[in-house]
Short mmCIF file of C-alpha atoms and ligand atoms in Angstrom, two decimals:
data_model
loop_
_atom_site.label_atom_id
_atom_site.label_comp_id
_atom_site.label_asym_id
_atom_site.label_seq_id
_atom_site.Cartn_x
_atom_site.Cartn_y
_atom_site.Cartn_z
CA UNK A 1 -151.37 -29.99 -51.74
CA UNK A 2 -150.67 -26.32 -50.96
CA UNK A 3 -152.39 -26.86 -47.60
CA UNK A 4 -150.20 -29.76 -46.63
CA UNK A 5 -147.11 -27.84 -47.63
CA UNK A 6 -148.22 -24.97 -45.47
CA UNK A 7 -148.88 -27.36 -42.57
CA UNK A 8 -145.41 -28.87 -42.97
CA UNK A 9 -143.86 -25.41 -42.99
CA UNK A 10 -145.81 -24.31 -39.92
CA UNK A 11 -144.94 -27.56 -38.15
CA UNK A 12 -141.28 -27.02 -38.90
CA UNK A 13 -141.13 -23.31 -38.15
CA UNK A 14 -142.42 -23.69 -34.64
CA UNK A 15 -139.87 -26.37 -33.72
CA UNK A 16 -136.80 -24.51 -35.04
CA UNK A 17 -135.93 -23.04 -31.63
CA UNK A 18 -135.93 -26.59 -30.24
CA UNK A 19 -133.47 -27.67 -32.95
CA UNK A 20 -130.97 -25.21 -31.49
CA UNK A 21 -131.27 -26.89 -28.08
CA UNK A 22 -130.88 -30.34 -29.64
CA UNK A 23 -127.74 -29.18 -31.39
CA UNK A 24 -126.33 -27.88 -28.12
CA UNK A 25 -126.70 -31.39 -26.65
CA UNK A 26 -125.14 -32.81 -29.81
CA UNK A 27 -122.05 -30.59 -29.45
CA UNK A 28 -121.50 -31.75 -25.85
CA UNK A 29 -121.95 -35.42 -26.75
CA UNK A 30 -119.86 -35.23 -29.91
CA UNK A 31 -117.01 -33.73 -27.89
CA UNK A 32 -117.35 -36.49 -25.29
CA UNK A 33 -117.20 -39.21 -27.95
CA UNK A 34 -114.22 -37.64 -29.68
CA UNK A 35 -112.39 -37.25 -26.36
CA UNK A 36 -112.97 -40.95 -25.55
CA UNK A 37 -111.61 -41.96 -28.96
CA UNK A 38 -108.54 -39.75 -28.41
CA UNK A 39 -107.96 -40.92 -24.84
CA UNK A 40 -107.98 -44.55 -25.91
CA UNK A 41 -105.89 -43.84 -29.03
CA UNK A 42 -108.22 -45.53 -31.47
CA UNK A 43 -106.21 -46.73 -34.45
CA UNK A 44 -106.94 -48.72 -37.58
CA UNK A 45 -105.49 -51.93 -36.07
CA UNK A 46 -108.43 -51.92 -33.62
CA UNK A 47 -110.78 -52.60 -36.52
CA UNK A 48 -109.24 -55.93 -37.53
CA UNK A 49 -111.54 -58.88 -36.81
CA UNK A 50 -110.38 -61.66 -34.53
CA UNK A 51 -111.44 -65.30 -34.58
CA UNK A 52 -111.73 -68.27 -32.26
CA UNK A 53 -111.41 -67.34 -28.59
CA UNK A 54 -110.56 -63.76 -29.35
CA UNK A 55 -107.80 -63.56 -26.73
CA UNK A 56 -106.11 -60.15 -26.57
CA UNK A 57 -108.63 -58.63 -28.96
CA UNK A 58 -107.48 -55.03 -28.63
CA UNK A 59 -110.37 -53.78 -30.78
CA UNK A 60 -112.93 -55.28 -28.40
CA UNK A 61 -111.06 -54.17 -25.30
CA UNK A 62 -110.62 -50.60 -26.49
CA UNK A 63 -114.26 -50.35 -27.56
CA UNK A 64 -115.30 -51.55 -24.10
CA UNK A 65 -113.08 -48.94 -22.41
CA UNK A 66 -114.66 -46.24 -24.56
CA UNK A 67 -118.18 -47.39 -23.69
CA UNK A 68 -117.29 -47.45 -19.99
CA UNK A 69 -116.05 -43.84 -20.24
CA UNK A 70 -119.00 -42.57 -22.25
CA UNK A 71 -121.66 -44.25 -20.16
CA UNK A 72 -120.03 -43.54 -16.81
CA UNK A 73 -119.25 -47.07 -15.63
CA UNK A 74 -116.07 -48.72 -14.35
CA UNK A 75 -116.20 -51.26 -17.12
CA UNK A 76 -118.26 -52.50 -20.04
CA UNK A 77 -119.15 -55.45 -22.20
CA UNK A 78 -119.80 -54.54 -25.83
CA UNK A 79 -120.23 -57.65 -27.88
CA UNK A 80 -121.62 -58.86 -31.16
CA UNK A 81 -122.46 -62.02 -29.19
CA UNK A 82 -125.07 -60.00 -27.29
CA UNK A 83 -127.89 -60.22 -29.80
CA UNK A 84 -130.24 -57.48 -28.67
CA UNK A 85 -131.24 -55.13 -25.90
CA UNK A 86 -133.44 -57.82 -24.39
CA UNK A 87 -130.52 -60.24 -24.39
CA UNK A 88 -128.29 -57.69 -22.59
CA UNK A 89 -130.94 -56.84 -19.98
CA UNK A 90 -132.01 -60.45 -19.52
CA UNK A 91 -128.37 -61.40 -18.82
CA UNK A 92 -128.17 -58.65 -16.19
CA UNK A 93 -131.35 -59.82 -14.48
CA UNK A 94 -130.56 -63.54 -14.68
CA UNK A 95 -127.05 -63.11 -13.33
CA UNK A 96 -128.00 -60.82 -10.43
CA UNK A 97 -131.05 -62.62 -9.06
CA UNK A 98 -131.51 -65.92 -7.24
CA UNK A 99 -134.60 -67.60 -5.85
CA UNK A 100 -136.08 -65.65 -2.96
CA UNK A 101 -134.70 -62.29 -4.17
CA UNK A 102 -137.12 -59.44 -4.74
CA UNK A 103 -137.12 -57.63 -8.12
CA UNK A 104 -138.94 -54.30 -8.30
CA UNK A 105 -139.88 -52.52 -11.52
CA UNK A 106 -139.72 -48.82 -10.65
CA UNK A 107 -142.44 -47.54 -12.95
CA UNK A 108 -145.14 -49.97 -13.99
CA UNK A 109 -144.60 -52.88 -16.36
CA UNK A 110 -141.34 -53.15 -18.30
CA UNK A 111 -141.06 -53.46 -22.07
CA UNK A 112 -142.97 -56.48 -23.47
CA UNK A 113 -139.97 -58.72 -24.14
CA UNK A 114 -138.56 -58.08 -20.65
CA UNK A 115 -141.89 -58.65 -19.01
CA UNK A 116 -141.72 -62.10 -20.52
CA UNK A 117 -138.21 -62.63 -19.21
CA UNK A 118 -139.65 -61.91 -15.77
CA UNK A 119 -143.06 -63.57 -15.81
CA UNK A 120 -143.05 -65.95 -18.78
CA UNK A 121 -142.47 -69.70 -18.78
CA UNK A 122 -138.93 -70.36 -17.44
CA UNK A 123 -138.78 -66.71 -16.48
CA UNK A 124 -137.54 -65.25 -13.22
CA UNK A 125 -140.79 -65.66 -11.33
CA UNK A 126 -141.00 -69.31 -12.38
CA UNK A 127 -137.53 -69.71 -10.84
CA UNK A 128 -138.64 -68.36 -7.47
CA UNK A 129 -137.78 -64.68 -7.77
CA UNK A 130 -140.36 -62.40 -6.22
CA UNK A 131 -141.57 -59.55 -8.42
CA UNK A 132 -143.33 -56.25 -7.75
CA UNK A 133 -144.33 -53.41 -10.08
CA UNK A 134 -144.71 -49.91 -8.69
CA UNK A 135 -147.82 -48.35 -10.26
CA UNK A 136 -147.46 -45.06 -12.13
CA UNK A 137 -148.41 -41.69 -10.71
CA UNK A 138 -151.60 -40.14 -12.07
CA UNK A 139 -149.61 -38.10 -14.63
CA UNK A 140 -147.97 -41.23 -16.08
CA UNK A 141 -144.59 -40.59 -14.47
CA UNK A 142 -142.94 -42.49 -11.62
CA UNK A 143 -144.63 -42.51 -8.27
CA UNK A 144 -142.40 -41.55 -5.29
CA UNK A 145 -144.82 -42.83 -2.62
CA UNK A 146 -145.24 -46.20 -4.29
CA UNK A 147 -141.52 -46.51 -4.87
CA UNK A 148 -140.72 -45.57 -1.27
CA UNK A 149 -142.99 -48.33 -0.04
CA UNK A 150 -141.44 -50.87 -2.43
CA UNK A 151 -137.91 -49.93 -1.36
CA UNK A 152 -138.76 -50.55 2.31
CA UNK A 153 -138.88 -54.24 1.38
CA UNK A 154 -135.16 -53.98 0.46
CA UNK A 155 -135.30 -55.44 -3.07
CA UNK A 156 -132.18 -57.04 -4.48
CA UNK A 157 -132.65 -55.18 -7.76
CA UNK A 158 -134.57 -52.15 -8.98
CA UNK A 159 -135.28 -52.14 -12.72
CA UNK A 160 -135.70 -48.67 -14.18
CA UNK A 161 -136.81 -48.31 -17.78
CA UNK A 162 -135.87 -44.96 -19.26
CA UNK A 163 -138.04 -45.10 -22.38
CA UNK A 164 -141.82 -45.32 -22.14
CA UNK A 165 -142.11 -48.51 -24.21
CA UNK A 166 -145.47 -49.45 -25.74
CA UNK A 167 -147.43 -48.07 -22.82
CA UNK A 168 -150.25 -45.70 -23.79
CA UNK A 169 -149.84 -43.36 -20.82
CA UNK A 170 -146.41 -43.89 -19.33
CA UNK A 171 -143.92 -41.06 -19.52
CA UNK A 172 -140.27 -41.69 -20.26
CA UNK A 173 -137.94 -41.12 -17.29
CA UNK A 174 -135.45 -38.29 -17.72
CA UNK A 175 -131.94 -38.50 -16.30
CA UNK A 176 -133.09 -36.09 -13.58
CA UNK A 177 -135.91 -38.55 -12.72
CA UNK A 178 -133.39 -41.41 -12.59
CA UNK A 179 -131.18 -39.27 -10.34
CA UNK A 180 -134.13 -38.75 -7.95
CA UNK A 181 -134.95 -42.46 -8.01
CA UNK A 182 -131.33 -43.34 -7.15
CA UNK A 183 -131.32 -40.77 -4.33
CA UNK A 184 -134.47 -42.28 -2.85
CA UNK A 185 -132.99 -45.77 -3.19
CA UNK A 186 -129.79 -44.69 -1.42
CA UNK A 187 -131.84 -43.30 1.45
CA UNK A 188 -134.06 -46.32 1.93
CA UNK A 189 -132.24 -49.37 0.62
CA UNK A 190 -128.63 -48.58 -0.23
CA UNK A 191 -127.70 -52.19 -1.10
CA UNK A 192 -130.31 -52.46 -3.87
CA UNK A 193 -128.76 -52.68 -7.34
CA UNK A 194 -130.20 -50.17 -9.82
CA UNK A 195 -130.32 -51.49 -13.40
CA UNK A 196 -131.40 -49.00 -16.06
CA UNK A 197 -132.85 -50.14 -19.39
CA UNK A 198 -131.23 -47.41 -21.50
CA UNK A 199 -132.76 -48.47 -24.84
CA UNK A 200 -133.58 -45.42 -27.03
CA UNK A 201 -132.08 -43.05 -24.45
CA UNK A 202 -128.38 -42.92 -25.36
CA UNK A 203 -127.08 -39.44 -26.29
CA UNK A 204 -130.49 -37.79 -25.95
CA UNK A 205 -129.26 -35.94 -22.87
CA UNK A 206 -125.73 -34.98 -21.83
CA UNK A 207 -125.61 -37.46 -18.95
CA UNK A 208 -126.26 -41.21 -18.90
CA UNK A 209 -127.76 -43.34 -16.09
CA UNK A 210 -124.50 -44.51 -14.43
CA UNK A 211 -123.43 -40.85 -14.25
CA UNK A 212 -126.29 -40.25 -11.82
CA UNK A 213 -125.66 -43.33 -9.71
CA UNK A 214 -127.19 -46.31 -11.53
CA UNK A 215 -125.13 -49.46 -10.91
CA UNK A 216 -125.70 -51.05 -14.30
CA UNK A 217 -127.14 -49.96 -17.62
CA UNK A 218 -127.67 -51.82 -20.87
CA UNK A 219 -128.89 -51.32 -24.42
CA UNK A 220 -128.81 -52.35 -28.04
CA UNK A 221 -126.33 -51.45 -30.78
CA UNK A 222 -129.09 -51.41 -33.40
CA UNK A 223 -130.57 -48.47 -31.57
CA UNK A 224 -128.94 -45.15 -30.62
CA UNK A 225 -125.30 -46.02 -29.86
CA UNK A 226 -124.83 -47.98 -33.09
CA UNK A 227 -125.32 -44.78 -35.04
CA UNK A 228 -127.20 -46.72 -37.73
CA UNK A 229 -124.02 -48.48 -38.84
CA UNK A 230 -123.49 -51.17 -36.25
CA UNK A 231 -124.79 -54.46 -37.71
CA UNK A 232 -125.84 -55.79 -34.29
CA UNK A 233 -124.75 -56.28 -30.72
CA UNK A 234 -125.47 -55.01 -27.26
CA UNK A 235 -123.71 -53.32 -24.37
CA UNK A 236 -123.67 -53.53 -20.60
CA UNK A 237 -121.92 -50.84 -18.54
CA UNK A 238 -121.57 -50.40 -14.81
CA UNK A 239 -119.69 -51.25 -11.63
CA UNK A 240 -116.84 -53.65 -12.28
CA UNK A 241 -117.93 -56.41 -9.90
CA UNK A 242 -121.42 -56.43 -11.41
CA UNK A 243 -120.35 -56.34 -15.05
CA UNK A 244 -117.95 -59.18 -14.26
CA UNK A 245 -120.83 -61.17 -12.79
CA UNK A 246 -122.84 -60.66 -16.00
CA UNK A 247 -119.82 -61.63 -18.13
CA UNK A 248 -119.35 -64.83 -16.12
CA UNK A 249 -123.00 -65.65 -16.70
CA UNK A 250 -122.90 -64.84 -20.43
CA UNK A 251 -119.70 -66.76 -21.14
CA UNK A 252 -118.41 -68.92 -18.26
CA UNK A 253 -117.10 -68.15 -14.79
CA UNK A 254 -113.66 -66.61 -15.04
CA UNK A 255 -113.74 -66.25 -18.82
CA UNK A 256 -116.23 -63.49 -19.57
CA UNK A 257 -113.72 -60.66 -19.88
CA UNK A 258 -111.01 -62.78 -21.47
CA UNK A 259 -112.65 -64.21 -24.55
CA UNK A 260 -115.08 -63.03 -27.20
CA UNK A 261 -113.86 -62.63 -30.77
CA UNK A 262 -114.93 -59.59 -32.81
CA UNK A 263 -115.52 -61.89 -35.80
CA UNK A 264 -116.26 -58.99 -38.11
CA UNK A 265 -114.69 -55.68 -38.97
CA UNK A 266 -115.16 -53.46 -35.93
CA UNK A 267 -114.73 -50.31 -37.98
CA UNK A 268 -118.47 -49.93 -38.46
CA UNK A 269 -119.11 -50.28 -34.74
CA UNK A 270 -116.51 -47.60 -33.93
CA UNK A 271 -117.69 -45.40 -36.78
CA UNK A 272 -121.32 -45.86 -35.75
CA UNK A 273 -120.49 -44.81 -32.20
CA UNK A 274 -118.63 -41.77 -33.53
CA UNK A 275 -121.71 -40.80 -35.58
CA UNK A 276 -124.24 -41.70 -32.88
CA UNK A 277 -124.67 -38.24 -31.28
CA UNK A 278 -125.41 -36.74 -34.72
CA UNK A 279 -127.76 -39.55 -35.73
CA UNK A 280 -129.64 -39.29 -32.42
CA UNK A 281 -130.00 -35.55 -33.04
CA UNK A 282 -131.47 -36.23 -36.50
CA UNK A 283 -133.87 -38.77 -34.99
CA UNK A 284 -134.96 -36.26 -32.33
CA UNK A 285 -135.57 -33.56 -34.94
CA UNK A 286 -137.66 -36.09 -36.86
CA UNK A 287 -139.61 -36.99 -33.69
CA UNK A 288 -140.38 -33.32 -33.03
CA UNK A 289 -141.52 -32.82 -36.63
CA UNK A 290 -143.77 -35.89 -36.52
CA UNK A 291 -145.30 -34.56 -33.28
CA UNK A 292 -145.65 -31.00 -34.54
CA UNK A 293 -147.23 -32.01 -37.86
CA UNK A 294 -149.62 -34.62 -36.43
CA UNK A 295 -150.64 -32.19 -33.70
CA UNK A 296 -151.50 -29.59 -36.36
CA UNK A 297 -153.43 -32.26 -38.24
CA UNK A 298 -155.53 -32.80 -35.11
CA UNK A 299 -154.09 -35.99 -33.61
CA UNK A 300 -152.96 -36.44 -30.02
CA UNK A 301 -149.21 -36.92 -29.71
CA UNK A 302 -146.99 -38.03 -26.83
CA UNK A 303 -144.69 -36.47 -25.83
CA UNK A 304 -146.11 -33.08 -26.85
CA UNK A 305 -144.52 -31.47 -29.91
CA UNK A 306 -142.56 -28.99 -27.80
CA UNK A 307 -141.73 -31.29 -24.85
CA UNK A 308 -138.06 -31.97 -23.96
CA UNK A 309 -137.14 -35.60 -24.46
CA UNK A 310 -135.11 -38.36 -22.88
CA UNK A 311 -135.73 -40.93 -25.61
CA UNK A 312 -136.31 -40.90 -29.37
CA UNK A 313 -139.81 -42.44 -29.43
CA UNK A 314 -142.83 -40.46 -30.64
CA UNK A 315 -146.35 -41.77 -30.08
CA UNK A 316 -149.22 -40.68 -32.34
CA UNK A 317 -152.76 -41.62 -31.33
CA UNK A 318 -154.88 -42.68 -34.31
CA UNK A 319 -158.62 -43.39 -34.54
CA UNK A 320 -158.51 -47.11 -35.31
CA UNK A 321 -156.71 -50.16 -36.54
CA UNK A 322 -157.10 -49.40 -40.26
CA UNK A 323 -155.54 -45.95 -39.83
CA UNK A 324 -152.71 -47.55 -37.85
CA UNK A 325 -152.03 -49.91 -40.72
CA UNK A 326 -152.15 -47.13 -43.32
CA UNK A 327 -149.80 -45.01 -41.22
CA UNK A 328 -147.25 -47.81 -40.84
CA UNK A 329 -147.54 -48.65 -44.55
CA UNK A 330 -146.73 -45.06 -45.47
CA UNK A 331 -143.58 -45.13 -43.36
CA UNK A 332 -142.61 -48.42 -45.04
CA UNK A 333 -143.42 -47.17 -48.55
CA UNK A 334 -141.03 -44.24 -48.08
CA UNK A 335 -138.20 -46.31 -46.66
CA UNK A 336 -134.96 -46.88 -48.57
CA UNK A 337 -135.19 -50.69 -48.27
CA UNK A 338 -138.22 -52.90 -49.01
CA UNK A 339 -140.36 -49.90 -49.92
CA UNK A 340 -142.55 -52.20 -52.04
CA UNK A 341 -143.48 -54.38 -49.05
CA UNK A 342 -146.83 -53.89 -47.29
CA UNK A 343 -146.57 -54.55 -43.56
CA UNK A 344 -149.38 -56.48 -41.83
CA UNK A 345 -150.29 -57.16 -38.22
CA UNK A 346 -148.60 -60.35 -37.07
CA UNK A 347 -147.49 -62.06 -33.88
CA UNK A 348 -143.93 -61.16 -32.90
CA UNK A 349 -141.79 -63.29 -30.56
CA UNK A 350 -141.81 -61.76 -27.09
CA UNK A 351 -144.80 -59.48 -27.67
CA UNK A 352 -148.25 -60.01 -26.22
CA UNK A 353 -150.36 -58.50 -29.03
CA UNK A 354 -150.04 -58.67 -32.79
CA UNK A 355 -147.79 -55.86 -33.95
CA UNK A 356 -147.40 -54.08 -37.27
CA UNK A 357 -143.83 -52.98 -37.91
CA UNK A 358 -142.62 -50.69 -40.63
CA UNK A 359 -138.87 -51.07 -40.77
CA UNK A 360 -137.51 -50.54 -44.25
CA UNK A 361 -134.07 -50.56 -42.74
CA UNK A 362 -130.56 -51.47 -43.88
CA UNK A 363 -130.00 -53.44 -40.65
CA UNK A 364 -132.87 -55.83 -39.97
CA UNK A 365 -135.13 -54.46 -37.23
CA UNK A 366 -132.89 -51.46 -36.60
CA UNK A 367 -134.98 -48.81 -34.91
CA UNK A 368 -132.45 -45.99 -34.97
CA UNK A 369 -133.36 -46.07 -38.65
CA UNK A 370 -136.79 -44.52 -39.28
CA UNK A 371 -139.36 -47.10 -38.24
CA UNK A 372 -142.87 -47.38 -36.91
CA UNK A 373 -144.33 -50.05 -34.64
CA UNK A 374 -147.89 -50.36 -33.49
CA UNK A 375 -149.49 -53.03 -31.34
CA UNK A 376 -152.99 -53.84 -32.60
CA UNK A 377 -154.85 -52.84 -29.48
CA UNK A 378 -156.81 -49.85 -28.23
CA UNK A 379 -155.84 -47.00 -27.85
CA UNK A 380 -154.46 -47.19 -31.39
CA UNK A 381 -151.00 -45.74 -31.14
CA UNK A 382 -148.30 -45.58 -33.77
CA UNK A 383 -144.83 -45.42 -32.21
CA UNK A 384 -142.42 -43.71 -34.57
CA UNK A 385 -138.71 -43.62 -33.91
CA UNK A 386 -135.36 -43.11 -35.55
CA UNK A 387 -134.31 -41.44 -38.76
CA UNK A 388 -130.72 -41.48 -39.94
CA UNK A 389 -131.23 -38.08 -41.54
CA UNK A 390 -133.74 -35.36 -40.79
CA UNK A 391 -134.19 -34.87 -44.54
CA UNK A 392 -135.57 -38.40 -44.83
CA UNK A 393 -137.73 -37.91 -41.74
CA UNK A 394 -139.14 -34.69 -43.20
CA UNK A 395 -139.98 -36.41 -46.46
CA UNK A 396 -141.89 -39.14 -44.62
CA UNK A 397 -143.77 -36.57 -42.54
CA UNK A 398 -144.81 -34.86 -45.79
CA UNK A 399 -146.30 -38.18 -46.96
CA UNK A 400 -147.92 -38.83 -43.57
CA UNK A 401 -149.58 -35.42 -43.73
CA UNK A 402 -151.02 -36.29 -47.17
CA UNK A 403 -152.36 -39.53 -45.70
CA UNK A 404 -153.92 -38.22 -42.52
CA UNK A 405 -155.53 -35.19 -44.19
CA UNK A 406 -157.04 -37.21 -47.02
CA UNK A 407 -160.82 -37.68 -47.00
CA UNK A 408 -160.55 -41.45 -46.94
CA UNK A 409 -158.45 -41.53 -43.74
C1 PLP B 501 -135.96 -51.95 -27.78
C2 PLP B 501 -136.14 -52.00 -26.34
C3 PLP B 501 -135.71 -53.08 -25.57
C4 PLP B 501 -134.99 -54.25 -26.13
O1 PLP B 501 -135.43 -54.67 -27.33
P1 PLP B 501 -134.57 -55.52 -28.35
O2 PLP B 501 -135.44 -55.52 -29.54
O3 PLP B 501 -134.38 -56.83 -27.74
O4 PLP B 501 -133.27 -54.82 -28.56
C5 PLP B 501 -135.91 -53.04 -24.22
N1 PLP B 501 -136.49 -52.00 -23.64
C6 PLP B 501 -136.91 -50.94 -24.34
C7 PLP B 501 -137.55 -49.80 -23.62
C8 PLP B 501 -136.75 -50.91 -25.70
O5 PLP B 501 -137.14 -49.85 -26.40
#
């Protein structure tokens, strides 16, 4: 016991200077969010749900203006009718691409569920869209030579995934990386549409993808921008003509911007967005503590405990499948909801391998709440993300340290 406490203290002490930097980002982002709320004169009447067609839903319209401002686009769709991040990104891809078009993934294979949208049955490739993945550079980041070559074929769309996903070696792409990718694209193939999968990246840095030239970006409201309160939904932000094209696809031509009832009280979506910069900061502090503590306990972590981040995901490399399961079960056992449930490996729709998921969350599957996913394949990596409060994250790390330093682990 005393040893683990000392490890926790050491782990925390050495990341304190990083906390200061995280808080500096928080202050910038909190100001930005507040300014957007003030500019658009958010008022309690915006929270009232609408029904049916949802014509003139001022709550929806105002929320979409705020998202457009915050994420640097001309306009936005923010809808409860968008079920998930995959749904938002799939709609972008499906509405932009027709048979014969070339789709390029800028840095290796996209997230499992999107890979299926592209290559699965009834996916894009089955519908005649050509698809190319640019391999990673040796260090796991994006590969300028490979991308240059791919851009010479003038793809219709370049898909850039900010977060690393479930890849054992891939690095997440920072906003500066995305800026370089856009610059290269503008040089070589200016007509190519850049779509950024922003899942897990919102509010981690002070700029967002469209602010460095991406044409479209999309994500999930049960991740960062929902602030842990949003009960669901997704967003798409970008150039007006493109967002309109996605809206026409999602709803019906000519109607996408006009209809779409809120159905439920939008207060929690607004309030979640207001809290999101703070919640993301708590999740990042938790990610650094997980990395710092597991590193001290002798396990490889990615990113490194002191590395600057562009997403909230922390990977911990464990020796085998039984340790993976025990790790996930510990996260679950110290969750506020369903703490008595023991997660198991199981198939998950859209994922190639069986996955164990610890998500003792208030919102089902919410991964801005502290959660842990691990595909049952080698190398055995637990992906930890979220944490509504650092205090909860710290408590779970204390338990994880007990687990990984025990003789039976
Ligand atoms: C979560 C995530 C998605 C979308 O997943 P949903 O569960 O459908 O919201 C897409 N890409 C990345 C990198 C993600 O982390």
